[in-house]
XYZ file of C-alpha atoms in Angstrom:
708
model
C -0.025 0.039 0.009
C 1.571 3.339 -1.008
C 0.607 6.673 0.223
C 1.210 9.475 -2.125
C 0.725 12.975 -0.784
C 1.333 16.507 -2.044
C 1.638 19.295 0.425
C 2.969 22.945 1.122
C 6.388 23.244 2.384
C 6.214 22.955 6.169
C 7.560 25.722 8.344
C 8.343 23.381 11.163
C 11.765 21.968 11.706
C 12.523 18.368 11.877
C 13.106 18.451 15.336
C 9.836 20.065 16.016
C 7.784 17.529 13.978
C 9.613 14.421 15.492
C 8.951 15.425 19.108
C 5.316 16.206 18.389
C 2.679 14.085 20.656
C 1.226 12.341 17.702
C 3.521 12.428 14.632
C 0.941 10.190 12.426
C -1.596 12.930 12.931
C 0.719 15.841 12.459
C 1.982 14.236 9.100
C -1.629 13.962 7.797
C -2.040 17.694 8.673
C 1.402 18.781 7.165
C 0.610 17.087 3.881
C -2.886 18.640 3.274
C -1.826 21.150 0.917
C -3.124 21.703 -2.780
C -1.458 21.135 -5.976
C 0.786 23.609 -7.689
C 2.743 24.304 -10.572
C 4.884 26.834 -12.774
C 2.884 26.512 -15.871
C -0.614 27.256 -15.773
C -1.292 26.344 -19.543
C 0.264 22.961 -19.113
C -1.787 20.466 -20.805
C -1.469 16.711 -19.589
C -1.256 13.937 -21.899
C -2.356 11.336 -19.480
C -5.859 12.582 -18.550
C -8.245 9.944 -17.257
C -11.450 9.700 -18.996
C -14.486 10.006 -16.989
C -18.031 8.714 -17.791
C -19.472 11.850 -16.215
C -17.849 13.921 -19.044
C -18.105 11.391 -21.840
C -21.294 9.341 -21.478
C -20.895 5.745 -22.826
C -23.550 4.484 -25.049
C -24.184 1.084 -26.578
C -23.441 2.266 -29.851
C -20.291 3.872 -28.912
C -18.829 0.688 -27.569
C -16.272 -1.345 -29.866
C -17.440 -4.645 -30.432
C -15.213 -7.498 -28.866
C -14.052 -10.028 -31.101
C -14.741 -13.769 -29.962
C -13.478 -16.207 -32.774
C -15.012 -13.740 -35.548
C -13.453 -12.549 -38.659
C -12.373 -8.936 -38.813
C -14.387 -8.561 -42.017
C -18.196 -8.648 -40.815
C -19.354 -8.930 -44.311
C -17.575 -12.132 -45.024
C -19.129 -15.109 -43.117
C -16.965 -18.083 -42.342
C -18.201 -21.687 -42.370
C -18.519 -21.793 -38.568
C -20.747 -18.604 -38.529
C -23.113 -20.134 -41.353
C -24.164 -22.846 -38.844
C -24.264 -20.795 -35.663
C -27.620 -21.075 -33.994
C -29.312 -22.956 -36.950
C -30.396 -25.852 -35.091
C -33.200 -25.865 -32.487
C -32.004 -27.967 -29.402
C -35.689 -29.298 -29.034
C -35.770 -30.575 -32.630
C -32.090 -31.992 -32.140
C -33.132 -33.995 -29.265
C -36.528 -35.379 -30.956
C -34.581 -36.394 -34.181
C -31.747 -37.935 -32.196
C -33.963 -40.115 -30.042
C -36.427 -41.180 -32.964
C -33.329 -41.983 -34.993
C -31.946 -44.166 -32.307
C -35.271 -46.108 -32.062
C -35.760 -46.472 -35.675
C -32.121 -47.851 -36.055
C -32.348 -50.144 -33.020
C -35.708 -51.810 -34.546
C -34.151 -51.987 -38.038
C -30.981 -53.827 -36.748
C -32.871 -56.458 -34.582
C -35.120 -56.993 -37.684
C -32.078 -57.427 -39.967
C -30.047 -59.562 -37.565
C -33.014 -62.067 -36.975
C -33.980 -62.441 -40.629
C -30.522 -62.988 -41.870
C -29.212 -65.247 -39.058
C -32.358 -67.353 -39.562
C -31.835 -67.835 -43.218
C -28.353 -68.728 -43.236
C -27.838 -70.449 -39.872
C -27.950 -74.161 -40.877
C -25.683 -73.786 -44.088
C -23.413 -71.242 -42.738
C -22.823 -73.248 -39.470
C -22.127 -76.635 -41.220
C -20.023 -75.175 -43.783
C -18.037 -73.217 -41.290
C -17.450 -76.167 -39.066
C -16.792 -78.607 -42.038
C -14.552 -76.080 -43.952
C -12.245 -75.075 -40.644
C -11.981 -78.757 -39.562
C -11.192 -79.962 -43.087
C -8.500 -77.333 -43.413
C -6.950 -78.256 -40.155
C -6.862 -81.955 -40.950
C -5.365 -81.436 -44.193
C -2.892 -78.949 -43.103
C -1.893 -81.368 -40.447
C -1.580 -84.480 -42.946
C 0.261 -82.242 -45.013
C 2.698 -81.240 -42.433
C 3.195 -84.826 -41.216
C 3.595 -86.427 -44.667
C 5.435 -83.888 -46.980
C 8.707 -83.891 -45.015
C 8.921 -87.578 -45.838
C 9.227 -86.876 -49.588
C 11.746 -83.964 -49.043
C 14.051 -86.011 -46.592
C 13.903 -89.174 -48.915
C 14.871 -87.107 -51.975
C 17.678 -85.353 -49.931
C 18.836 -88.859 -48.833
C 18.975 -89.968 -52.542
C 20.771 -86.850 -53.682
C 23.385 -87.245 -51.068
C 24.092 -90.601 -52.266
C 24.236 -89.834 -55.877
C 26.704 -87.125 -55.324
C 28.975 -89.350 -52.977
C 28.156 -87.468 -49.877
C 26.611 -90.609 -48.139
C 28.204 -94.119 -48.678
C 28.604 -97.451 -47.051
C 31.501 -96.415 -44.884
C 29.248 -93.449 -43.282
C 25.729 -94.796 -43.539
C 25.498 -95.356 -39.697
C 26.538 -91.826 -38.677
C 24.622 -90.289 -41.482
C 21.289 -91.856 -41.102
C 20.903 -91.151 -37.321
C 20.283 -87.326 -37.598
C 17.762 -88.051 -40.168
C 15.737 -90.400 -38.283
C 16.091 -88.396 -35.092
C 15.110 -85.024 -36.169
C 12.467 -86.136 -38.767
C 10.680 -88.420 -35.950
C 10.497 -91.232 -38.394
C 9.951 -94.778 -37.583
C 12.325 -96.163 -40.203
C 15.033 -94.468 -42.325
C 17.446 -96.350 -44.628
C 19.008 -97.284 -48.001
C 18.061 -100.335 -49.977
C 20.151 -101.825 -52.823
C 19.199 -104.432 -55.462
C 22.269 -106.298 -56.975
C 23.915 -107.430 -54.720
C 21.134 -107.333 -52.096
C 22.270 -105.056 -49.288
C 20.312 -102.648 -46.785
C 21.289 -100.085 -44.159
C 18.412 -98.639 -41.980
C 17.342 -97.540 -38.599
C 14.162 -98.606 -37.426
C 11.699 -98.990 -34.471
C 10.946 -102.754 -33.414
C 8.141 -103.461 -31.245
C 4.793 -101.592 -30.249
C 3.993 -99.334 -27.435
C 6.244 -99.306 -24.341
C 8.069 -102.297 -25.798
C 9.364 -100.374 -28.764
C 13.066 -99.856 -29.269
C 15.629 -98.685 -31.874
C 17.838 -100.955 -33.910
C 20.295 -100.449 -36.640
C 19.645 -103.028 -39.342
C 22.166 -103.834 -42.152
C 22.794 -106.468 -44.791
C 26.396 -106.403 -46.210
C 26.751 -107.406 -49.505
C 26.947 -111.229 -49.901
C 25.110 -111.959 -46.504
C 21.895 -113.842 -46.849
C 20.066 -112.429 -43.903
C 19.991 -109.314 -41.541
C 22.165 -108.076 -38.778
C 20.568 -105.944 -35.957
C 22.452 -103.616 -33.294
C 20.426 -102.159 -30.554
C 21.221 -98.447 -30.365
C 20.155 -95.544 -28.038
C 17.150 -93.708 -29.649
C 18.604 -90.264 -28.314
C 22.241 -90.517 -29.154
C 22.683 -93.220 -31.593
C 25.313 -94.925 -29.488
C 25.394 -98.747 -29.803
C 24.038 -100.545 -26.692
C 24.503 -104.059 -27.956
C 26.276 -105.122 -31.142
C 24.727 -107.972 -33.143
C 21.644 -108.208 -30.753
C 20.083 -110.118 -33.366
C 21.340 -112.024 -36.361
C 18.593 -113.154 -38.528
C 19.257 -115.638 -41.383
C 15.975 -115.355 -43.123
C 16.922 -114.636 -46.655
C 16.169 -111.076 -47.635
C 16.250 -109.696 -51.201
C 15.827 -106.004 -51.771
C 15.009 -106.642 -55.489
C 12.067 -108.908 -54.565
C 10.369 -106.270 -52.466
C 7.339 -104.455 -53.911
C 8.239 -101.030 -52.622
C 11.547 -101.398 -54.265
C 10.259 -102.374 -57.797
C 7.227 -99.971 -57.694
C 9.555 -97.187 -56.555
C 11.858 -97.782 -59.714
C 9.107 -98.590 -62.030
C 6.731 -95.496 -61.332
C 9.713 -93.114 -61.162
C 10.770 -94.253 -64.544
C 7.256 -94.141 -65.915
C 6.216 -90.770 -64.449
C 9.612 -89.051 -64.660
C 9.846 -88.406 -60.871
C 12.338 -89.162 -58.374
C 10.431 -90.659 -55.691
C 6.713 -91.799 -54.814
C 4.498 -92.228 -51.725
C 3.531 -95.739 -50.670
C 0.176 -96.663 -49.382
C -0.281 -97.451 -45.530
C 0.746 -100.843 -44.496
C 1.397 -102.847 -41.338
C 5.335 -103.118 -40.724
C 6.936 -106.215 -39.185
C 6.966 -105.951 -35.504
C 5.740 -102.431 -35.678
C 2.769 -100.262 -36.100
C 0.820 -98.859 -39.197
C 2.935 -96.714 -41.077
C 3.214 -94.830 -44.630
C 6.465 -94.484 -46.485
C 8.210 -92.360 -49.312
C 10.713 -93.901 -51.497
C 13.324 -92.434 -53.861
C 15.700 -93.589 -56.543
C 19.288 -93.889 -56.032
C 21.838 -94.182 -58.890
C 25.338 -95.410 -59.393
C 27.249 -92.462 -57.869
C 30.387 -92.879 -60.229
C 28.449 -92.751 -63.535
C 26.238 -89.972 -62.207
C 28.762 -87.671 -61.117
C 31.029 -88.449 -64.059
C 28.697 -88.746 -67.025
C 25.294 -87.710 -65.415
C 24.038 -91.217 -66.457
C 21.248 -92.330 -64.121
C 21.472 -95.979 -63.494
C 19.266 -96.964 -60.682
C 21.043 -99.219 -58.026
C 18.708 -98.973 -55.178
C 16.046 -96.773 -53.435
C 15.759 -94.784 -50.016
C 12.707 -95.418 -47.748
C 11.386 -93.476 -44.779
C 8.507 -94.801 -42.807
C 6.125 -92.517 -40.639
C 3.984 -94.193 -38.226
C 0.314 -93.298 -38.536
C -0.164 -93.292 -34.808
C 0.398 -89.512 -34.326
C -2.225 -88.796 -37.295
C -4.744 -90.997 -35.656
C -4.065 -89.611 -32.202
C -4.573 -86.065 -33.819
C -7.850 -87.111 -35.544
C -9.253 -88.561 -32.201
C -9.220 -84.977 -30.946
C -11.554 -83.567 -33.636
C -14.615 -82.458 -32.238
C -17.608 -81.709 -34.412
C -21.459 -80.593 -33.727
C -23.197 -82.939 -31.236
C -22.319 -86.591 -32.197
C -20.277 -85.598 -35.518
C -16.912 -87.248 -36.173
C -14.452 -87.327 -38.999
C -12.931 -90.112 -41.002
C -9.610 -90.156 -43.139
C -9.482 -92.944 -45.580
C -7.938 -94.097 -48.973
C -9.886 -94.056 -52.000
C -10.583 -97.695 -51.826
C -12.104 -97.236 -48.391
C -9.388 -98.545 -46.068
C -9.580 -96.429 -43.121
C -6.383 -94.421 -41.924
C -7.816 -92.944 -38.822
C -10.617 -90.640 -37.392
C -12.272 -89.018 -34.390
C -13.650 -92.361 -33.543
C -12.172 -95.825 -33.177
C -11.153 -97.266 -36.765
C -9.850 -100.607 -37.760
C -6.844 -100.014 -39.765
C -6.173 -101.630 -43.125
C -3.994 -104.939 -43.362
C -1.452 -103.222 -45.392
C -1.637 -105.812 -48.211
C -2.399 -103.371 -50.937
C 0.514 -101.485 -52.903
C -1.258 -98.477 -53.951
C 1.043 -95.328 -53.970
C 0.240 -92.029 -52.771
C 1.470 -89.233 -54.960
C -0.270 -86.392 -53.319
C -2.013 -86.670 -50.070
C -4.837 -84.439 -50.882
C -5.632 -86.308 -54.161
C -5.158 -89.720 -52.613
C -6.969 -89.417 -49.384
C -10.683 -88.579 -48.799
C -11.672 -86.720 -45.726
C -15.300 -87.356 -44.260
C -17.023 -85.104 -41.843
C -20.173 -86.439 -40.645
C -22.800 -84.095 -38.887
C -26.246 -85.197 -37.630
C -29.386 -83.229 -38.700
C -30.436 -82.907 -35.104
C -27.449 -81.241 -34.052
C -27.792 -78.647 -37.197
C -31.291 -77.812 -36.171
C -30.058 -76.558 -32.844
C -28.927 -73.628 -34.546
C -32.385 -72.163 -34.500
C -31.825 -71.738 -30.777
C -28.536 -70.144 -31.395
C -30.602 -67.742 -33.571
C -32.656 -66.638 -30.777
C -29.592 -66.169 -28.753
C -28.013 -64.079 -31.344
C -31.178 -61.811 -31.529
C -30.582 -61.424 -27.742
C -27.187 -60.592 -28.109
C -28.145 -57.995 -30.820
C -30.541 -56.446 -28.557
C -28.001 -56.044 -25.908
C -25.533 -54.478 -28.489
C -28.249 -52.077 -29.612
C -28.563 -50.953 -25.856
C -24.977 -50.546 -25.513
C -25.241 -48.422 -28.854
C -27.855 -46.334 -27.316
C -25.967 -45.853 -24.254
C -22.878 -44.682 -26.375
C -25.199 -42.249 -28.498
C -26.536 -40.923 -25.250
C -23.015 -40.459 -24.090
C -21.946 -38.697 -27.197
C -25.239 -36.807 -27.199
C -24.767 -35.705 -23.563
C -21.363 -34.534 -24.397
C -22.406 -32.695 -27.361
C -25.010 -30.775 -25.227
C -22.749 -30.353 -22.119
C -19.938 -28.968 -23.879
C -21.422 -25.465 -24.477
C -22.924 -25.415 -21.271
C -19.593 -26.339 -19.436
C -18.119 -23.521 -21.359
C -20.763 -21.158 -20.212
C -20.216 -22.216 -16.637
C -16.663 -21.542 -16.861
C -17.148 -18.131 -18.280
C -19.794 -17.281 -15.744
C -17.348 -18.156 -12.967
C -14.938 -15.745 -14.444
C -17.562 -13.005 -14.886
C -18.631 -13.494 -11.477
C -15.263 -12.201 -10.197
C -15.039 -9.638 -12.877
C -12.028 -11.422 -14.716
C -13.203 -10.321 -17.705
C -9.851 -10.493 -19.953
C -9.677 -14.281 -19.634
C -13.598 -14.625 -20.948
C -13.337 -16.424 -24.071
C -16.854 -16.773 -25.377
C -17.345 -19.686 -28.115
C -20.124 -20.408 -30.529
C -22.694 -23.469 -30.936
C -24.607 -24.774 -33.706
C -27.895 -24.782 -31.288
C -30.058 -22.098 -31.709
C -30.835 -21.594 -28.129
C -27.388 -21.887 -26.788
C -26.027 -19.418 -29.638
C -28.696 -17.091 -28.344
C -27.261 -17.223 -24.760
C -23.748 -16.582 -26.219
C -24.822 -13.707 -28.006
C -26.467 -12.126 -24.948
C -23.477 -12.816 -22.856
C -21.185 -11.171 -25.345
C -23.419 -7.977 -25.217
C -23.330 -8.200 -21.449
C -19.802 -8.564 -21.365
C -19.164 -5.244 -23.401
C -21.103 -3.412 -20.687
C -19.360 -5.188 -17.837
C -16.043 -4.155 -19.492
C -17.148 -0.442 -19.182
C -18.450 -0.843 -15.708
C -15.292 -2.563 -14.409
C -13.371 0.540 -15.125
C -15.453 2.647 -12.557
C -14.897 0.055 -9.788
C -11.987 0.747 -7.370
C -9.131 -1.757 -7.166
C -9.719 -2.759 -3.510
C -13.426 -3.549 -4.272
C -12.260 -5.593 -7.018
C -9.761 -7.358 -4.849
C -12.639 -8.179 -2.269
C -14.928 -9.567 -5.183
C -12.244 -11.826 -6.444
C -11.241 -13.000 -2.792
C -14.936 -13.949 -2.065
C -14.767 -16.845 -4.673
C -13.209 -19.951 -2.873
C -11.489 -20.826 -6.078
C -9.870 -17.426 -6.455
C -9.124 -17.240 -2.956
C -6.744 -20.025 -2.835
C -4.785 -19.141 -6.010
C -3.474 -15.398 -5.858
C 0.249 -15.181 -5.522
C 0.356 -12.218 -3.282
C -3.029 -11.952 -1.381
C -3.084 -15.507 0.377
C -4.312 -15.913 3.963
C -3.026 -18.120 6.713
C -3.977 -21.604 6.499
C -5.393 -21.886 9.984
C -7.394 -18.875 10.062
C -7.709 -17.097 6.595
C -10.932 -15.082 6.298
C -11.867 -12.408 3.908
C -15.055 -10.264 3.858
C -17.608 -10.487 1.178
C -18.824 -7.913 -1.126
C -22.537 -8.656 -1.310
C -22.720 -10.657 1.910
C -22.626 -9.466 5.564
C -20.240 -12.413 6.345
C -16.552 -13.335 6.498
C -15.263 -16.077 4.041
C -12.074 -17.662 3.496
C -10.548 -20.897 1.303
C -10.780 -22.991 4.571
C -12.930 -21.460 7.197
C -15.886 -19.159 7.354
C -17.902 -17.174 10.173
C -20.409 -14.701 10.645
C -19.649 -11.678 13.110
C -20.587 -8.217 13.794
C -20.720 -5.386 10.994
C -17.129 -4.621 11.905
C -16.206 -8.233 11.451
C -12.917 -9.488 13.056
C -10.259 -9.306 10.136
C -7.447 -11.820 9.886
C -3.739 -10.709 10.143
C -1.881 -10.176 6.908
C 1.387 -9.195 6.089
C 1.217 -5.765 4.587
C 3.845 -3.322 3.035
C 2.781 0.228 3.330
C 4.484 3.002 1.216
C 3.756 6.722 1.762
C 4.666 9.055 -1.153
C 4.658 12.503 -1.013
C 5.211 14.901 -3.934
C 5.792 18.676 -3.581
C 5.786 20.880 -6.574
C 7.742 24.112 -6.817
C 6.053 27.402 -6.193
C 3.249 25.187 -4.861
C 1.540 28.162 -2.945
C 1.017 30.225 -6.208
C -0.887 27.574 -8.042
C -4.428 28.505 -7.680
C -6.026 27.215 -11.027
C -8.206 24.104 -10.374
C -7.746 22.882 -13.804
C -4.151 23.103 -13.513
C -4.153 21.214 -10.148
C -6.351 18.475 -11.962
C -3.813 18.259 -14.872
C -0.898 17.687 -12.508
C -2.711 15.215 -10.195
C -3.818 13.273 -13.484
C -0.218 13.079 -14.535
C 1.072 11.677 -11.320
C -1.797 9.312 -11.199
C -1.481 8.011 -14.727
C 2.249 7.458 -13.897
C 1.699 5.565 -10.677
C -1.359 3.400 -11.914
C 0.485 1.207 -14.348
C 3.166 0.343 -11.415
C 0.443 -0.582 -9.162
C -1.092 -2.755 -11.642
C 2.256 -4.550 -12.279
C 2.917 -5.203 -8.639
C -0.837 -6.203 -7.862
C -1.078 -3.694 -5.150
C -4.037 -1.482 -4.116
C -4.187 2.151 -4.456
C -5.974 4.584 -2.018
C -6.115 8.409 -2.779
C -6.194 10.328 0.403
C -5.720 13.998 -0.746
C -4.780 15.672 -3.933
C -1.186 14.438 -3.784
C -1.316 11.898 -0.952
C -1.659 8.258 -1.798
C -1.323 5.074 -0.024
C -0.419 1.546 -1.819
C -0.839 -1.485 -0.017
C 1.093 -4.648 -0.758
C -0.149 -7.940 0.782
C 1.359 -11.439 1.347
C 1.275 -14.631 3.479
C 3.063 -14.351 6.757
C 4.943 -17.695 6.136
C 5.698 -17.469 2.577
C 6.160 -13.835 1.627
C 7.787 -12.502 4.814
C 10.556 -10.989 2.636
C 8.920 -10.641 -0.467
C 6.370 -7.953 0.642
C 9.154 -5.346 1.758
C 11.056 -6.238 -1.558
C 7.755 -5.327 -3.623
C 7.359 -2.100 -1.713
C 10.733 -0.700 -1.760
C 10.910 -1.675 -5.704
C 7.632 0.041 -6.368
C 8.770 3.138 -4.409
C 11.943 3.484 -6.486
C 9.932 3.007 -9.626
C 7.530 5.735 -8.678
C 10.481 8.060 -7.794
C 12.271 7.459 -11.217
C 9.013 7.774 -13.201
C 8.099 11.093 -11.663
C 11.527 12.264 -11.991
C 11.699 11.352 -15.615
C 8.335 13.167 -16.373
C 9.345 16.344 -14.364
C 11.922 16.347 -11.588
C 11.129 20.014 -10.827
C 7.203 19.868 -10.471
C 7.342 16.531 -8.544
C 9.669 15.709 -5.669
C 8.670 12.479 -4.198
C 8.767 11.813 -0.633
C 8.055 8.064 0.240
C 7.835 6.130 3.514
C 7.733 2.451 3.507
C 6.916 0.113 6.511
C 5.870 -3.454 7.007
C 3.583 -5.063 9.673
C 0.594 -7.243 10.269
C -2.610 -5.508 9.453
C -6.358 -6.210 9.239
C -7.590 -5.222 5.653
C -10.774 -5.361 4.024
C -14.276 -3.714 3.541
C -16.003 -2.839 6.772
C -19.647 -2.315 6.875
C -22.786 -4.269 6.095
C -23.137 -5.179 2.485
C -26.919 -5.222 2.288
C -28.304 -2.893 4.893
C -25.623 -0.069 4.865
C -22.461 1.332 3.087
C -19.087 -0.418 3.171
C -15.732 1.140 3.023
C -12.314 -0.003 2.513
C -9.984 0.231 5.611
C -6.574 -0.764 6.982
C -5.979 -1.246 10.646
C -2.414 -1.770 11.547
C 0.604 -0.107 12.838
C 2.169 -0.006 9.415
C -0.502 2.638 8.358
C 0.984 5.155 11.095
C 4.571 3.936 10.556
C 4.596 4.517 6.795
C 3.080 8.113 7.445
C 5.730 8.598 9.885
C 8.543 7.613 7.345
C 7.106 9.897 4.686
C 7.137 12.730 7.254
C 10.899 12.006 7.793
C 11.653 11.852 4.395
C 10.220 15.259 3.601
C 12.080 16.735 6.723
C 15.625 14.917 5.666
C 14.672 15.894 2.025
C 15.183 12.134 1.141
C 13.169 10.164 -1.731
C 12.664 7.039 0.303
C 12.861 6.421 4.092
C 12.027 2.945 5.603
C 12.150 1.659 9.112
C 13.971 -1.559 10.391
C 10.957 -3.666 9.477
C 11.937 -3.524 5.927
C 15.642 -4.749 6.484
C 15.056 -7.311 9.142
C 16.115 -9.858 6.805
C 19.140 -10.337 4.668
C 17.318 -10.490 1.319
C 16.465 -6.633 1.317
C 20.078 -5.767 2.404
C 21.527 -7.764 -0.737
C 19.092 -6.418 -3.037
C 19.244 -2.753 -2.460
C 21.709 -0.108 -1.689
C 20.882 1.692 1.505
C 22.352 3.625 4.313
C 21.229 4.227 7.796
C 20.324 7.950 8.544
C 19.180 8.035 12.056
C 17.911 6.166 15.193
C 14.208 6.443 16.119
C 11.726 5.284 18.617
C 8.396 4.732 17.389
C 5.104 5.673 19.171
C 4.324 3.678 22.170
C 7.403 1.508 21.736
C 10.357 1.175 24.045
C 12.730 0.020 21.350
C 14.960 2.256 19.379
C 15.569 1.312 15.667
C 17.452 2.297 12.864
C 16.079 4.375 9.981
C 17.271 3.654 6.545
C 17.161 5.674 3.042
C 17.001 3.398 0.084
C 19.215 4.848 -2.782
C 18.903 2.358 -5.794
C 18.830 -1.499 -6.485
C 22.113 -3.520 -6.565
C 22.984 -4.552 -9.913
C 25.615 -7.133 -10.351
C 27.946 -6.580 -13.543
C 29.434 -9.513 -15.340
C 32.950 -8.133 -14.545
C 32.429 -7.640 -10.898
C 31.626 -11.413 -10.274
C 34.976 -11.954 -8.636
C 34.344 -9.439 -5.939
C 31.218 -11.305 -4.850
C 32.776 -14.911 -4.418
């Protein structure tokens, strides 16, 4: 709070003034003079406009711009749709559309599902399972042919030979998961193969071989994980074995030669001492002739067996509708496997499989009774669609509510700002709804008038209005109350309110204590006694006021005019947080006032400012509904600031402060000040130091070493 006063030169000496019984009252009397000036024809360029001399009319107001184009003749796309849709019609159309869409979707879903339920359900189930079975069979059988052809190629190029068959064949058997893997030669008869002997838990791996010239078969028991020999010559079978007399040997060579291919699939058969299996054979040629001349002379075949047990196990897990099941068979009707128990063929046929999808038929059997259950499913789907429509309705309702609530929410936010007269932050929008757009238009017109009315409202009244709002009370950076007992008076109610507590007391309600900085500024013009023109006094007063007012707004202070050239400027802050910020703001503002008035006219304006800080009770006193209310400040800082301003005039200094402004180190570090005297305040036993503030401290870049 700054007090700015202009007065006649006092005839009293400093000693007489200081020793008076009541220096505060004396200072008010001393600075009660009027304005004076040298130039009676001086015209101020900073004259404030008054509504009394220049009446404001609605036609004279400048229209505020709220998202509008500067060219009023050119309408934007948004403006074309403003207020064109009645809100009632919009609600009726949206609800009716929702009902019609709901009924339509329910009818369409019931009709379509009922018509296509049986065929789509059967086709989907059959198609999906058929594709799964064929994919599985293809994944199980195709690797047989690829591995068999790879083995034949390795022999033809000399990679695999009699010396390394044992080591070469085991990885092929192990990683493929085959039941048998080996080479068979015709003349002389010979074979080298790994095979599974036995069924189930009694199955074990043997390496069977027939060296050239031996009539039977020799078997070594080996480890099925590593290929290590467990028992050498575990079985020596002298039963004659001739590869050239085997059906798979002859059919492979004949069909490969006839069809021009390298290998063929054989039909499922029951292997000796093993389970049902399917195999693939490829022709091998004389490696010497093949590598030297490219001549293909057949000398034997490769054969890889794959047990059908894995296929049968997979098919047994297929589940169809109700009692349905699936079967996989050859074209001659011999069953390979299925989802039910099947009798495998005896393996006596020699039909060969060239392509699993061509040679095998897959049957999916579905009972009609199970398909008819889709009618029940149709009803369930209808219920599901009904639930979906309900969810859609809820979604549309939410969207509709958002569309309607958005402009209303904007109105709520703008009204909350207008309630506390923060008009600069009001941003009016537009709406496509006619009723809401009319509200925006009316609100825009009202805002124009409020902008004009606000200019006539004193700052302390605006401050009191904004502090009456709980949201605004907690947020101002300077005017904040104590957390345990912060209360402010209301402009329109006879009550005291705050962010955290509210109470009702007498008309002179008990005020909370705020940390206040009061600055008293005195300005004396030369030849003041000779200025008699009221117009020139008004010009000088207006010049000073127009210079001080921007500074007041920058520092968010409150200005109170006492006489022609006597002002009081109030700075407020929280006791806990702003103990050092308030005096700094007061001193900074005082320095800027001094410099501003000196720059404008150092001869006419000689500023004398007193600054003091203390706790004070501040607010509007009185009954807001039954009587008048006025702004008042009760605290020692009012008297002390007036005293400091008096001393500033007597000592001919621009700014004088008491020790309350220099209790902390922050003020000493920020300002250049010197002590001028010792002083004992009214009704105080302590003697304190008086200071005069010269300027702010500015640290130059070249002086940094001096402050280390």
